[in-house]
mmCIF file of C-alpha atoms in Angstrom:
data_model
loop_
_atom_site.group_PDB
_atom_site.id
_atom_site.type_symbol
_atom_site.label_atom_id
_atom_site.label_comp_id
_atom_site.label_asym_id
_atom_site.label_seq_id
_atom_site.Cartn_x
_atom_site.Cartn_y
_atom_site.Cartn_z
ATOM 1 C CA ASN A 1 0.328 1.961 -76.523
ATOM 2 C CA LEU A 2 2.338 0.895 -73.499
ATOM 3 C CA ILE A 3 4.796 -1.282 -75.541
ATOM 4 C CA GLU A 4 5.610 1.564 -78.008
ATOM 5 C CA ILE A 5 6.298 4.014 -75.169
ATOM 6 C CA LYS A 6 8.777 1.646 -73.555
ATOM 7 C CA LYS A 7 10.467 1.027 -76.898
ATOM 8 C CA ASN A 8 11.027 4.769 -77.439
ATOM 9 C CA ASP A 9 12.617 5.031 -74.030
ATOM 10 C CA PHE A 10 15.328 2.592 -75.134
ATOM 11 C CA GLN A 11 15.897 3.706 -78.776
ATOM 12 C CA ILE A 12 19.551 3.745 -80.120
ATOM 13 C CA PRO A 13 20.975 7.260 -81.070
ATOM 14 C CA ASP A 14 21.981 8.123 -84.703
ATOM 15 C CA GLU A 15 25.686 8.688 -85.784
ATOM 16 C CA GLU A 16 25.340 12.481 -86.239
ATOM 17 C CA ASP A 17 24.503 12.772 -82.575
ATOM 18 C CA ASP A 18 27.749 11.062 -81.507
ATOM 19 C CA ASP A 19 29.911 14.246 -81.331
ATOM 20 C CA GLU A 20 27.375 16.013 -79.175
ATOM 21 C CA ILE A 21 27.131 13.032 -76.909
ATOM 22 C CA GLU A 22 30.930 12.792 -76.541
ATOM 23 C CA GLU A 23 31.099 16.487 -75.541
ATOM 24 C CA GLN A 24 28.380 15.927 -73.002
ATOM 25 C CA GLN A 25 30.204 12.881 -71.667
ATOM 26 C CA ASP A 26 33.526 14.807 -71.410
ATOM 27 C CA GLY A 27 31.782 17.498 -69.404
ATOM 28 C CA LYS A 28 30.143 14.880 -67.271
ATOM 29 C CA HIS A 29 33.506 13.181 -66.554
ATOM 30 C CA LYS A 30 34.985 16.550 -65.641
ATOM 31 C CA ASP A 31 32.183 17.167 -63.205
ATOM 32 C CA GLU A 32 32.623 13.686 -61.779
ATOM 33 C CA ASP A 33 36.372 14.363 -61.226
ATOM 34 C CA GLU A 34 35.585 17.560 -59.372
ATOM 35 C CA ASP A 35 32.974 15.747 -57.263
ATOM 36 C CA LYS A 36 35.516 13.001 -56.576
ATOM 37 C CA ASP A 37 38.069 15.537 -55.292
ATOM 38 C CA GLN A 38 35.449 17.114 -53.060
ATOM 39 C CA ASN A 39 34.387 13.688 -51.756
ATOM 40 C CA GLU A 40 37.999 12.771 -50.937
ATOM 41 C CA SER A 41 38.396 16.030 -49.013
ATOM 42 C CA LEU A 42 35.177 15.401 -47.119
ATOM 43 C CA LYS A 43 36.233 11.811 -46.420
ATOM 44 C CA GLU A 44 39.508 12.993 -44.889
ATOM 45 C CA LYS A 45 37.540 15.382 -42.700
ATOM 46 C CA ASP A 46 35.110 12.634 -41.732
ATOM 47 C CA ASP A 47 38.030 10.354 -40.867
ATOM 48 C CA ASP A 48 39.391 13.046 -38.560
ATOM 49 C CA ASP A 49 35.946 13.461 -36.982
ATOM 50 C CA GLU A 50 35.550 9.697 -36.588
ATOM 51 C CA GLU A 51 38.899 9.492 -34.821
ATOM 52 C CA THR A 52 37.802 12.229 -32.435
ATOM 53 C CA ILE A 53 34.460 10.489 -31.805
ATOM 54 C CA GLU A 54 36.178 7.160 -31.276
ATOM 55 C CA ASP A 55 38.494 8.771 -28.745
ATOM 56 C CA ILE A 56 35.520 10.251 -26.862
ATOM 57 C CA GLN A 57 33.614 6.930 -26.998
ATOM 58 C CA GLU A 58 36.652 5.054 -25.684
ATOM 59 C CA GLU A 59 36.938 7.539 -22.795
ATOM 60 C CA ASP A 60 33.201 7.188 -22.021
ATOM 61 C CA GLN A 61 33.418 3.394 -22.128
ATOM 62 C CA ASP A 62 36.382 3.456 -19.753
ATOM 63 C CA GLU A 63 34.453 5.686 -17.350
ATOM 64 C CA GLU A 64 31.340 3.499 -17.606
ATOM 65 C CA LYS A 65 33.455 0.406 -16.977
ATOM 66 C CA GLU A 66 34.941 1.987 -13.854
ATOM 67 C CA ASP A 67 31.444 2.999 -12.641
ATOM 68 C CA ASP A 68 30.121 -0.517 -13.298
ATOM 69 C CA GLU A 69 33.013 -2.018 -11.349
ATOM 70 C CA LYS A 70 32.294 0.337 -8.456
ATOM 71 C CA ASP A 71 28.601 -0.555 -8.568
ATOM 72 C CA GLU A 72 29.417 -4.265 -8.619
ATOM 73 C CA GLU A 73 31.731 -3.816 -5.625
ATOM 74 C CA SER A 74 29.007 -1.899 -3.758
ATOM 75 C CA GLN A 75 26.415 -4.546 -4.627
ATOM 76 C CA ASP A 76 28.785 -7.325 -3.501
ATOM 77 C CA ASP A 77 29.267 -5.522 -0.204
ATOM 78 C CA LEU A 78 25.531 -5.171 0.164
ATOM 79 C CA ASN A 79 24.912 -8.832 -0.686
ATOM 80 C CA GLU A 80 27.494 -9.939 1.836
ATOM 81 C CA SER A 81 25.787 -7.951 4.581
ATOM 82 C CA THR A 82 22.218 -8.824 3.610
ATOM 83 C CA ASP A 83 20.504 -12.181 4.039
ATOM 84 C CA GLN A 84 17.963 -13.635 1.634
ATOM 85 C CA THR A 85 15.085 -12.042 3.509
ATOM 86 C CA GLY A 86 16.346 -8.561 2.691
ATOM 87 C CA TRP A 87 17.550 -7.651 6.182
ATOM 88 C CA LYS A 88 20.662 -5.457 6.374
ATOM 89 C CA GLU A 89 23.170 -6.961 8.774
ATOM 90 C CA ILE A 90 24.733 -4.749 11.448
ATOM 91 C CA GLU A 91 28.535 -4.737 11.499
ATOM 92 C CA LEU A 92 30.694 -3.910 14.524
ATOM 93 C CA ASP A 93 34.331 -2.962 14.900
ATOM 94 C CA CYS A 94 36.417 -3.508 18.044
ATOM 95 C CA ASP A 95 38.323 -0.247 17.577
ATOM 96 C CA PRO A 96 37.777 1.449 19.964
ATOM 97 C CA ILE A 97 37.134 -1.498 22.301
ATOM 98 C CA PRO A 98 33.860 -0.754 24.111
ATOM 99 C CA ASP A 99 33.684 -0.834 27.890
ATOM 100 C CA ASP A 100 30.781 -2.540 29.649
ATOM 101 C CA VAL A 101 28.427 0.465 29.413
ATOM 102 C CA GLU A 102 29.070 0.964 25.707
ATOM 103 C CA ALA A 103 28.550 -2.746 25.062
ATOM 104 C CA PHE A 104 25.234 -2.716 26.925
ATOM 105 C CA ASN A 105 24.117 0.342 24.969
ATOM 106 C CA MET A 106 25.093 -1.333 21.721
ATOM 107 C CA ILE A 107 22.930 -4.363 22.570
ATOM 108 C CA LEU A 108 19.999 -2.041 23.270
ATOM 109 C CA LEU A 109 20.609 -0.289 19.976
ATOM 110 C CA ILE A 110 20.597 -3.591 18.076
ATOM 111 C CA LEU A 111 17.357 -4.586 19.761
ATOM 112 C CA SER A 112 15.692 -1.257 18.988
ATOM 113 C CA LEU A 113 16.797 -1.277 15.364
ATOM 114 C CA THR A 114 15.605 -4.803 14.732
ATOM 115 C CA VAL A 115 12.193 -4.189 16.321
ATOM 116 C CA LEU A 116 11.657 -0.846 14.600
ATOM 117 C CA SER A 117 12.680 -2.172 11.210
ATOM 118 C CA TYR A 118 10.423 -5.214 11.434
ATOM 119 C CA GLY A 119 7.950 -5.345 8.592
ATOM 120 C CA GLN A 120 9.156 -2.211 6.810
ATOM 121 C CA ASP A 121 9.780 -4.172 3.618
ATOM 122 C CA TYR A 122 6.197 -5.408 3.481
ATOM 123 C CA LYS A 123 3.469 -3.636 1.568
ATOM 124 C CA GLN A 124 0.867 -4.698 4.052
ATOM 125 C CA GLY A 125 -2.770 -5.013 2.999
ATOM 126 C CA LYS A 126 -5.449 -3.457 5.115
ATOM 127 C CA ILE A 127 -8.920 -4.424 6.297
ATOM 128 C CA TYR A 128 -11.634 -1.875 6.957
ATOM 129 C CA TYR A 129 -14.562 -1.688 9.359
ATOM 130 C CA ASN A 130 -16.810 0.841 11.097
ATOM 131 C CA ASP A 131 -16.713 1.455 14.820
ATOM 132 C CA ASN A 132 -20.338 2.339 15.393
ATOM 133 C CA GLU A 133 -21.143 1.423 18.989
ATOM 134 C CA ILE A 134 -24.227 0.662 21.077
ATOM 135 C CA ASP A 135 -24.217 2.170 24.584
ATOM 136 C CA SER A 136 -25.852 0.841 27.750
ATOM 137 C CA ASN A 137 -29.139 2.545 26.788
ATOM 138 C CA GLY A 138 -29.291 0.728 23.493
ATOM 139 C CA TYR A 139 -28.411 3.810 21.428
ATOM 140 C CA LEU A 140 -26.302 3.556 18.300
ATOM 141 C CA TYR A 141 -23.544 6.168 18.376
ATOM 142 C CA LEU A 142 -22.013 7.432 15.142
ATOM 143 C CA GLU A 143 -19.144 9.835 14.631
ATOM 144 C CA ALA A 144 -20.276 13.309 13.476
ATOM 145 C CA LEU A 145 -18.062 13.004 10.413
ATOM 146 C CA LYS A 146 -20.482 10.364 9.047
ATOM 147 C CA LYS A 147 -23.339 12.805 8.780
ATOM 148 C CA GLY A 148 -24.453 12.994 5.181
ATOM 149 C CA HIS A 149 -22.774 9.674 4.348
ATOM 150 C CA ASP A 150 -23.647 6.016 4.685
ATOM 151 C CA ALA A 151 -23.826 5.330 8.440
ATOM 152 C CA ASP A 152 -21.998 2.026 7.919
ATOM 153 C CA THR A 153 -19.084 3.560 6.048
ATOM 154 C CA ALA A 154 -15.797 2.025 7.167
ATOM 155 C CA ASP A 155 -13.857 4.570 9.190
ATOM 156 C CA LYS A 156 -11.188 2.319 10.749
ATOM 157 C CA SER A 157 -8.454 0.174 9.268
ATOM 158 C CA VAL A 158 -5.841 -2.302 10.485
ATOM 159 C CA ASN A 159 -3.005 -4.170 8.795
ATOM 160 C CA ILE A 160 -3.651 -7.765 7.833
ATOM 161 C CA ARG A 161 -0.136 -8.809 8.821
ATOM 162 C CA ASP A 162 -0.654 -7.532 12.388
ATOM 163 C CA TYR A 163 -2.545 -10.797 12.925
ATOM 164 C CA GLN A 164 -1.348 -14.368 13.053
ATOM 165 C CA ALA A 165 -2.952 -17.264 11.266
ATOM 166 C CA VAL A 166 -5.611 -18.803 13.520
ATOM 167 C CA VAL A 167 -4.167 -22.284 12.879
ATOM 168 C CA ASN A 168 -0.490 -22.153 13.867
ATOM 169 C CA GLY A 169 1.973 -23.024 11.124
ATOM 170 C CA THR A 170 -0.389 -22.447 8.199
ATOM 171 C CA LYS A 171 0.743 -20.158 5.395
ATOM 172 C CA SER A 172 -0.415 -18.943 2.017
ATOM 173 C CA THR A 173 2.026 -21.208 0.195
ATOM 174 C CA ASP A 174 0.407 -24.353 1.619
ATOM 175 C CA LYS A 175 -0.989 -26.724 -0.980
ATOM 176 C CA LYS A 176 -4.340 -26.888 0.791
ATOM 177 C CA PHE A 177 -6.098 -24.959 3.505
ATOM 178 C CA LEU A 178 -9.665 -25.116 4.835
ATOM 179 C CA THR A 179 -11.197 -22.805 7.408
ATOM 180 C CA ILE A 180 -13.736 -25.556 8.116
ATOM 181 C CA PRO A 181 -12.873 -29.254 7.609
ATOM 182 C CA GLU A 182 -14.779 -30.858 4.741
ATOM 183 C CA ALA A 183 -15.910 -33.634 7.072
ATOM 184 C CA ASP A 184 -17.559 -31.054 9.361
ATOM 185 C CA PHE A 185 -19.152 -28.988 6.670
ATOM 186 C CA ILE A 186 -22.009 -31.336 5.883
ATOM 187 C CA SER A 187 -23.297 -31.063 9.455
ATOM 188 C CA LEU A 188 -23.058 -27.258 9.804
ATOM 189 C CA LEU A 189 -26.365 -25.962 11.144
ATOM 190 C CA ALA A 190 -25.856 -22.510 9.657
ATOM 191 C CA GLY A 191 -26.224 -23.870 6.125
ATOM 192 C CA LYS A 192 -29.291 -26.071 6.499
ATOM 193 C CA GLY A 193 -31.811 -23.803 4.776
ATOM 194 C CA ALA A 194 -34.301 -21.134 5.817
ATOM 195 C CA GLU A 195 -37.520 -22.208 4.126
ATOM 196 C CA GLU A 196 -39.270 -22.845 7.454
ATOM 197 C CA LEU A 197 -38.172 -19.638 9.182
ATOM 198 C CA GLU A 198 -41.037 -17.298 10.105
ATOM 199 C CA CYS A 199 -39.044 -14.097 10.750
ATOM 200 C CA ASN A 200 -38.722 -12.287 7.420
ATOM 201 C CA THR A 201 -35.699 -10.218 8.429
ATOM 202 C CA VAL A 202 -33.789 -13.380 9.290
ATOM 203 C CA LYS A 203 -34.717 -14.866 5.902
ATOM 204 C CA VAL A 204 -33.328 -11.783 4.166
ATOM 205 C CA TYR A 205 -29.966 -12.215 5.890
ATOM 206 C CA TYR A 206 -29.994 -15.909 4.976
ATOM 207 C CA GLU A 207 -30.746 -15.086 1.337
ATOM 208 C CA VAL A 208 -27.791 -12.655 1.087
ATOM 209 C CA ASP A 209 -25.443 -15.197 2.756
ATOM 210 C CA PHE A 210 -24.600 -13.236 5.896
ATOM 211 C CA PHE A 211 -26.570 -15.609 8.114
ATOM 212 C CA ALA A 212 -24.361 -18.519 6.996
ATOM 213 C CA LEU A 213 -21.236 -16.347 7.092
ATOM 214 C CA LEU A 214 -21.823 -15.614 10.790
ATOM 215 C CA GLY A 215 -22.453 -19.278 11.582
ATOM 216 C CA PHE A 216 -19.316 -20.341 9.680
ATOM 217 C CA ALA A 217 -17.316 -17.709 11.596
ATOM 218 C CA ALA A 218 -18.508 -19.193 14.886
ATOM 219 C CA LYS A 219 -17.249 -22.596 13.750
ATOM 220 C CA PHE A 220 -13.893 -21.147 12.639
ATOM 221 C CA TYR A 221 -13.174 -19.001 15.705
ATOM 222 C CA GLU A 222 -15.095 -20.696 18.522
ATOM 223 C CA LYS A 223 -15.301 -24.289 17.188
ATOM 224 C CA GLU A 224 -19.039 -24.153 17.819
ATOM 225 C CA ASN A 225 -21.591 -25.532 15.347
ATOM 226 C CA ILE A 226 -24.580 -23.204 15.564
ATOM 227 C CA ALA A 227 -27.320 -21.694 13.474
ATOM 228 C CA PRO A 228 -26.989 -18.089 14.671
ATOM 229 C CA SER A 229 -30.013 -16.626 16.377
ATOM 230 C CA PHE A 230 -30.720 -13.450 14.415
ATOM 231 C CA THR A 231 -33.802 -12.899 16.557
ATOM 232 C CA TYR A 232 -31.422 -12.555 19.509
ATOM 233 C CA LEU A 233 -29.554 -9.899 17.522
ATOM 234 C CA LEU A 234 -32.868 -8.182 16.707
ATOM 235 C CA ALA A 235 -33.832 -8.211 20.390
ATOM 236 C CA ASN A 236 -30.648 -6.285 21.164
ATOM 237 C CA ALA A 237 -30.815 -3.978 18.149
ATOM 238 C CA PRO A 238 -30.378 -0.218 18.799
ATOM 239 C CA THR A 239 -33.452 1.879 19.399
ATOM 240 C CA LYS A 240 -32.032 5.291 18.591
ATOM 241 C CA ARG A 241 -29.309 6.819 16.425
ATOM 242 C CA VAL A 242 -27.137 9.456 18.117
ATOM 243 C CA TYR A 243 -24.311 11.528 16.660
ATOM 244 C CA LYS A 244 -21.320 12.039 18.908
ATOM 245 C CA ASN A 245 -18.911 14.955 18.777
ATOM 246 C CA LYS A 246 -21.547 17.184 17.155
ATOM 247 C CA PRO A 247 -20.459 20.716 16.238
ATOM 248 C CA ALA A 248 -21.578 23.589 18.458
ATOM 249 C CA GLU A 249 -23.715 25.072 15.650
ATOM 250 C CA ALA A 250 -25.556 21.760 14.982
ATOM 251 C CA ASP A 251 -29.105 22.284 13.743
ATOM 252 C CA SER A 252 -32.142 20.002 13.981
ATOM 253 C CA SER A 253 -30.753 17.675 11.315
ATOM 254 C CA TRP A 254 -28.359 16.457 13.987
ATOM 255 C CA ASP A 255 -31.135 15.410 16.314
ATOM 256 C CA ASP A 256 -31.455 11.801 17.469
ATOM 257 C CA ILE A 257 -33.796 9.597 15.461
ATOM 258 C CA LYS A 258 -35.728 6.521 16.489
ATOM 259 C CA LEU A 259 -34.730 3.190 14.994
ATOM 260 C CA ILE A 260 -37.075 0.246 14.547
ATOM 261 C CA PHE A 261 -35.896 -3.289 13.841
ATOM 262 C CA SER A 262 -38.319 -6.218 13.771
ATOM 263 C CA CYS A 263 -39.161 -9.339 11.777
ATOM 264 C CA ASP A 264 -41.156 -7.198 9.372
ATOM 265 C CA ASN A 265 -39.204 -3.943 9.512
ATOM 266 C CA ASN A 266 -35.480 -3.653 9.039
ATOM 267 C CA ASN A 267 -33.898 -0.201 8.701
ATOM 268 C CA PHE A 268 -31.234 -1.034 6.153
ATOM 269 C CA ASN A 269 -29.712 2.432 6.506
ATOM 270 C CA TYR A 270 -28.130 1.143 9.728
ATOM 271 C CA ASP A 271 -26.482 -2.243 10.106
ATOM 272 C CA PHE A 272 -27.621 -3.608 13.438
ATOM 273 C CA VAL A 273 -25.794 -6.954 13.122
ATOM 274 C CA SER A 274 -22.182 -5.729 13.381
ATOM 275 C CA ALA A 275 -22.905 -3.290 16.235
ATOM 276 C CA VAL A 276 -24.948 -5.839 18.225
ATOM 277 C CA LEU A 277 -22.373 -8.603 17.654
ATOM 278 C CA GLN A 278 -19.618 -6.304 18.982
ATOM 279 C CA LYS A 279 -21.514 -5.559 22.200
ATOM 280 C CA TYR A 280 -23.545 -8.723 22.892
ATOM 281 C CA GLY A 281 -22.182 -11.469 20.678
ATOM 282 C CA VAL A 282 -24.468 -14.048 19.075
ATOM 283 C CA VAL A 283 -26.133 -17.163 20.520
ATOM 284 C CA SER A 284 -27.404 -20.391 19.009
ATOM 285 C CA ALA A 285 -30.872 -20.676 17.516
ATOM 286 C CA ALA A 286 -31.281 -23.604 19.906
ATOM 287 C CA CYS A 287 -31.563 -20.938 22.616
ATOM 288 C CA PHE A 288 -33.767 -18.499 20.712
ATOM 289 C CA SER A 289 -35.385 -19.765 17.517
ATOM 290 C CA ASN A 290 -35.400 -17.619 14.367
ATOM 291 C CA ASN A 291 -39.193 -17.567 14.266
ATOM 292 C CA ALA A 292 -39.871 -14.759 16.745
ATOM 293 C CA ILE A 293 -37.980 -12.047 18.630
ATOM 294 C CA PRO A 294 -37.661 -12.914 22.330
ATOM 295 C CA ALA A 295 -39.037 -10.446 24.862
ATOM 296 C CA THR A 296 -36.035 -11.008 27.131
ATOM 297 C CA THR A 297 -32.609 -12.495 26.577
ATOM 298 C CA ASP A 298 -31.641 -13.268 30.156
ATOM 299 C CA LYS A 299 -32.629 -16.944 29.765
ATOM 300 C CA CYS A 300 -33.071 -19.143 26.718
ATOM 301 C CA ALA A 301 -36.608 -19.718 25.442
ATOM 302 C CA ASP A 302 -36.814 -22.903 27.561
ATOM 303 C CA THR A 303 -36.334 -20.651 30.656
ATOM 304 C CA ILE A 304 -33.786 -23.140 31.971
ATOM 305 C CA ASN A 305 -30.528 -22.705 30.075
ATOM 306 C CA ASN A 306 -28.480 -19.527 29.991
ATOM 307 C CA PRO A 307 -27.530 -17.988 26.656
ATOM 308 C CA LYS A 308 -23.941 -18.653 25.588
ATOM 309 C CA PRO A 309 -22.785 -15.592 23.610
ATOM 310 C CA LEU A 310 -20.151 -16.245 20.944
ATOM 311 C CA LEU A 311 -18.005 -13.813 18.924
ATOM 312 C CA LYS A 312 -18.499 -10.973 21.365
ATOM 313 C CA GLY A 313 -16.329 -8.040 20.279
ATOM 314 C CA TYR A 314 -16.354 -9.083 16.628
ATOM 315 C CA ARG A 315 -17.364 -6.869 13.721
ATOM 316 C CA LEU A 316 -18.017 -7.130 10.002
ATOM 317 C CA ALA A 317 -14.996 -6.075 7.955
ATOM 318 C CA ALA A 318 -14.133 -5.655 4.297
ATOM 319 C CA PHE A 319 -11.029 -5.779 2.115
ATOM 320 C CA THR A 320 -9.877 -5.514 -1.485
ATOM 321 C CA GLY A 321 -6.859 -7.416 -2.705
ATOM 322 C CA ASP A 322 -5.285 -9.918 -5.077
ATOM 323 C CA ARG A 323 -5.337 -13.715 -4.751
ATOM 324 C CA GLU A 324 -2.390 -13.719 -2.337
ATOM 325 C CA THR A 325 -4.103 -11.161 -0.090
ATOM 326 C CA PHE A 326 -7.297 -13.213 -0.248
ATOM 327 C CA LYS A 327 -5.422 -16.270 1.061
ATOM 328 C CA GLU A 328 -3.771 -14.233 3.865
ATOM 329 C CA VAL A 329 -7.249 -13.093 4.979
ATOM 330 C CA LEU A 330 -8.565 -16.660 4.927
ATOM 331 C CA LEU A 331 -5.686 -17.820 7.160
ATOM 332 C CA ARG A 332 -6.348 -15.099 9.746
ATOM 333 C CA PHE A 333 -10.085 -14.400 9.641
ATOM 334 C CA GLY A 334 -11.777 -17.450 8.242
ATOM 335 C CA PRO A 335 -14.655 -17.692 5.744
ATOM 336 C CA ILE A 336 -15.055 -14.799 3.303
ATOM 337 C CA TYR A 337 -18.161 -13.686 1.479
ATOM 338 C CA THR A 338 -17.476 -12.589 -2.115
ATOM 339 C CA GLU A 339 -19.523 -12.434 -5.295
ATOM 340 C CA GLY A 340 -22.474 -14.393 -3.965
ATOM 341 C CA VAL A 341 -20.543 -17.291 -2.407
ATOM 342 C CA ILE A 342 -18.688 -17.984 0.834
ATOM 343 C CA VAL A 343 -15.073 -19.016 0.301
ATOM 344 C CA VAL A 344 -13.781 -21.468 2.912
ATOM 345 C CA GLY A 345 -10.366 -22.441 1.553
ATOM 346 C CA TRP A 346 -8.194 -23.472 -1.395
ATOM 347 C CA ASP A 347 -6.622 -26.589 -2.853
ATOM 348 C CA LYS A 348 -3.862 -27.190 -5.403
ATOM 349 C CA GLN A 349 -4.005 -30.158 -7.758
ATOM 350 C CA ASP A 350 -1.701 -30.771 -10.727
ATOM 351 C CA GLU A 351 -0.243 -27.273 -10.312
ATOM 352 C CA ILE A 352 -3.708 -25.767 -10.698
ATOM 353 C CA GLU A 353 -4.924 -23.807 -7.674
ATOM 354 C CA GLN A 354 -8.625 -24.117 -6.858
ATOM 355 C CA VAL A 355 -10.853 -22.108 -4.609
ATOM 356 C CA ILE A 356 -13.181 -24.013 -2.295
ATOM 357 C CA TYR A 357 -16.496 -22.243 -1.666
ATOM 358 C CA ALA A 358 -19.983 -22.824 -0.303
ATOM 359 C CA SER A 359 -23.111 -21.810 -2.148
ATOM 360 C CA LYS A 360 -26.788 -22.684 -2.166
ATOM 361 C CA SER A 361 -28.896 -23.793 -5.133
ATOM 362 C CA SER A 362 -31.862 -21.572 -4.189
ATOM 363 C CA SER A 363 -32.409 -18.434 -2.117
ATOM 364 C CA PHE A 364 -33.280 -20.324 1.059
ATOM 365 C CA GLY A 365 -31.772 -23.718 0.265
ATOM 366 C CA GLU A 366 -28.878 -25.669 1.805
ATOM 367 C CA TYR A 367 -25.224 -24.872 1.231
ATOM 368 C CA ASN A 368 -22.899 -27.269 -0.558
ATOM 369 C CA LEU A 369 -19.169 -27.204 -1.221
ATOM 370 C CA HIS A 370 -17.787 -26.588 -4.684
ATOM 371 C CA LYS A 371 -14.389 -26.102 -6.313
ATOM 372 C CA ASP A 372 -13.365 -23.808 -9.148
ATOM 373 C CA LYS A 373 -10.145 -22.436 -10.585
ATOM 374 C CA PHE A 374 -8.620 -19.814 -8.300
ATOM 375 C CA GLU A 375 -8.059 -17.060 -10.852
ATOM 376 C CA GLU A 376 -5.604 -14.183 -10.576
ATOM 377 C CA GLY A 377 -7.307 -10.817 -10.182
ATOM 378 C CA THR A 378 -8.722 -8.386 -7.665
ATOM 379 C CA TYR A 379 -11.229 -9.571 -5.107
ATOM 380 C CA ASP A 380 -13.606 -7.764 -2.709
ATOM 381 C CA GLY A 381 -14.659 -9.643 0.374
ATOM 382 C CA TYR A 382 -16.426 -9.472 3.771
ATOM 383 C CA PHE A 383 -15.777 -11.413 6.933
ATOM 384 C CA TYR A 384 -16.106 -11.207 10.738
ATOM 385 C CA PHE A 385 -13.138 -10.427 12.980
ATOM 386 C CA ASN A 386 -12.253 -8.951 16.372
ATOM 387 C CA PRO A 387 -10.219 -5.725 15.961
ATOM 388 C CA ASP A 388 -9.566 -5.462 19.707
ATOM 389 C CA LYS A 389 -7.827 -8.805 20.120
ATOM 390 C CA PRO A 390 -5.301 -9.217 17.346
ATOM 391 C CA LYS A 391 -3.216 -12.386 17.535
ATOM 392 C CA LYS A 392 -0.019 -10.526 16.890
ATOM 393 C CA VAL A 393 3.401 -12.085 16.618
ATOM 394 C CA GLU A 394 4.824 -12.367 20.138
ATOM 395 C CA LEU A 395 7.438 -9.719 20.886
ATOM 396 C CA TRP A 396 10.082 -12.147 22.162
ATOM 397 C CA ARG A 397 9.623 -14.432 19.190
ATOM 398 C CA ARG A 398 10.014 -11.448 16.893
ATOM 399 C CA ILE A 399 13.165 -10.255 18.701
ATOM 400 C CA TRP A 400 14.665 -13.738 18.614
ATOM 401 C CA MET A 401 14.010 -14.049 14.872
ATOM 402 C CA LEU A 402 15.596 -10.698 14.154
ATOM 403 C CA LEU A 403 18.608 -11.307 16.405
ATOM 404 C CA GLN A 404 19.303 -14.428 14.407
ATOM 405 C CA ILE A 405 19.750 -12.204 11.398
ATOM 406 C CA HIS A 406 22.204 -10.002 13.302
ATOM 407 C CA LYS A 407 24.032 -12.865 15.020
ATOM 408 C CA ASN A 408 27.324 -12.024 13.347
ATOM 409 C CA ALA A 409 27.209 -8.565 14.914
ATOM 410 C CA LEU A 410 26.480 -10.075 18.303
ATOM 411 C CA ILE A 411 29.332 -12.573 17.968
ATOM 412 C CA LYS A 412 31.673 -9.729 17.089
ATOM 413 C CA LEU A 413 30.390 -7.772 20.082
ATOM 414 C CA ILE A 414 31.138 -10.696 22.398
ATOM 415 C CA GLU A 415 34.671 -10.937 20.965
ATOM 416 C CA CYS A 416 35.138 -7.241 21.611
ATOM 417 C CA LEU A 417 34.014 -7.657 25.195
ATOM 418 C CA LYS A 418 36.439 -10.520 25.674
ATOM 419 C CA GLN A 419 39.280 -8.395 24.351
ATOM 420 C CA SER A 420 38.355 -5.545 26.691
ATOM 421 C CA SER A 421 38.443 -7.872 29.706
#
């Protein structure tokens, strides 16, 4: 059994085996002495090798130390000539002392460098839109490159940071921002429901939130509280699709096709809203109700008042970005449709950032404001904007801001001019 086996492993040898054991032990000691001599020889060799390695390591460490010191000196020089915004400061030397022409040229050089370098450090987000246009005949013109693709595919893009915030002084780091004041939201006509509307196409746009999005955009950009007249947009919808810049060998598949938009027929292959908005703008439902398409749009339905187009030149645009990009878009372009709701702002309470959005409880019901945690992540969104009238940063303001960064160079230049005189 297991106990007996273990006992046999540890049994004590008899006396007659002692001589044999001693001989074996003497031989073992002899072998151990030889191994010891070999080990001492190897140890001496290892010591020599270790000394060589240590010498090499010390040399490498000295070289690395010198390189680090050089890098630190270079970084210190860079830090001294760079402000906290990352701008590299221009340095001037009075030797040789410039004459008046050289000084003037230097000023021009500084101006050109500061303007050209503006924004290079930003990884600017982009917004995308299509530039389909309606001509004076009411024809919708598409670029030939779109043949075989979705007619509403975005084919143009602009940088988000090319535009200023609509409300001066607002920024993405603000604790709270609203595209539409909460006090005004409850009275917004664009979110009052569509149960009573008789034009089915209009009800579809209300159901998918783009009716309200357009009305909210009018409030944000134009400060006008309207329920948008989608029947006015339908009255101005294109009647024919035409490809422009067709190839010389174009076959019959390139031919123009007739388009029909009505309260009971909407050709969803072609977005009429964005193209009509760009050319004609949108008017209030108080001028043309959303129950029937007007036969003429020269006068309001009461035949007394003139239509007041809003958002003329605007288009539907799209973007993809993180939470910070989302906030930058809100500041510049107002309400954003995303994931079945319309975001109108954000708020920060107890270090928790919340998104403020409008949604309806039923397909054609009224919109109400809600708050939820503003999560990190990637967002897709849609909004209305005017690509032809960007509120860009004024050139002189930009130049002034950049010259402040290079003020030391300018002071040095003035000193040089004084010395030359």
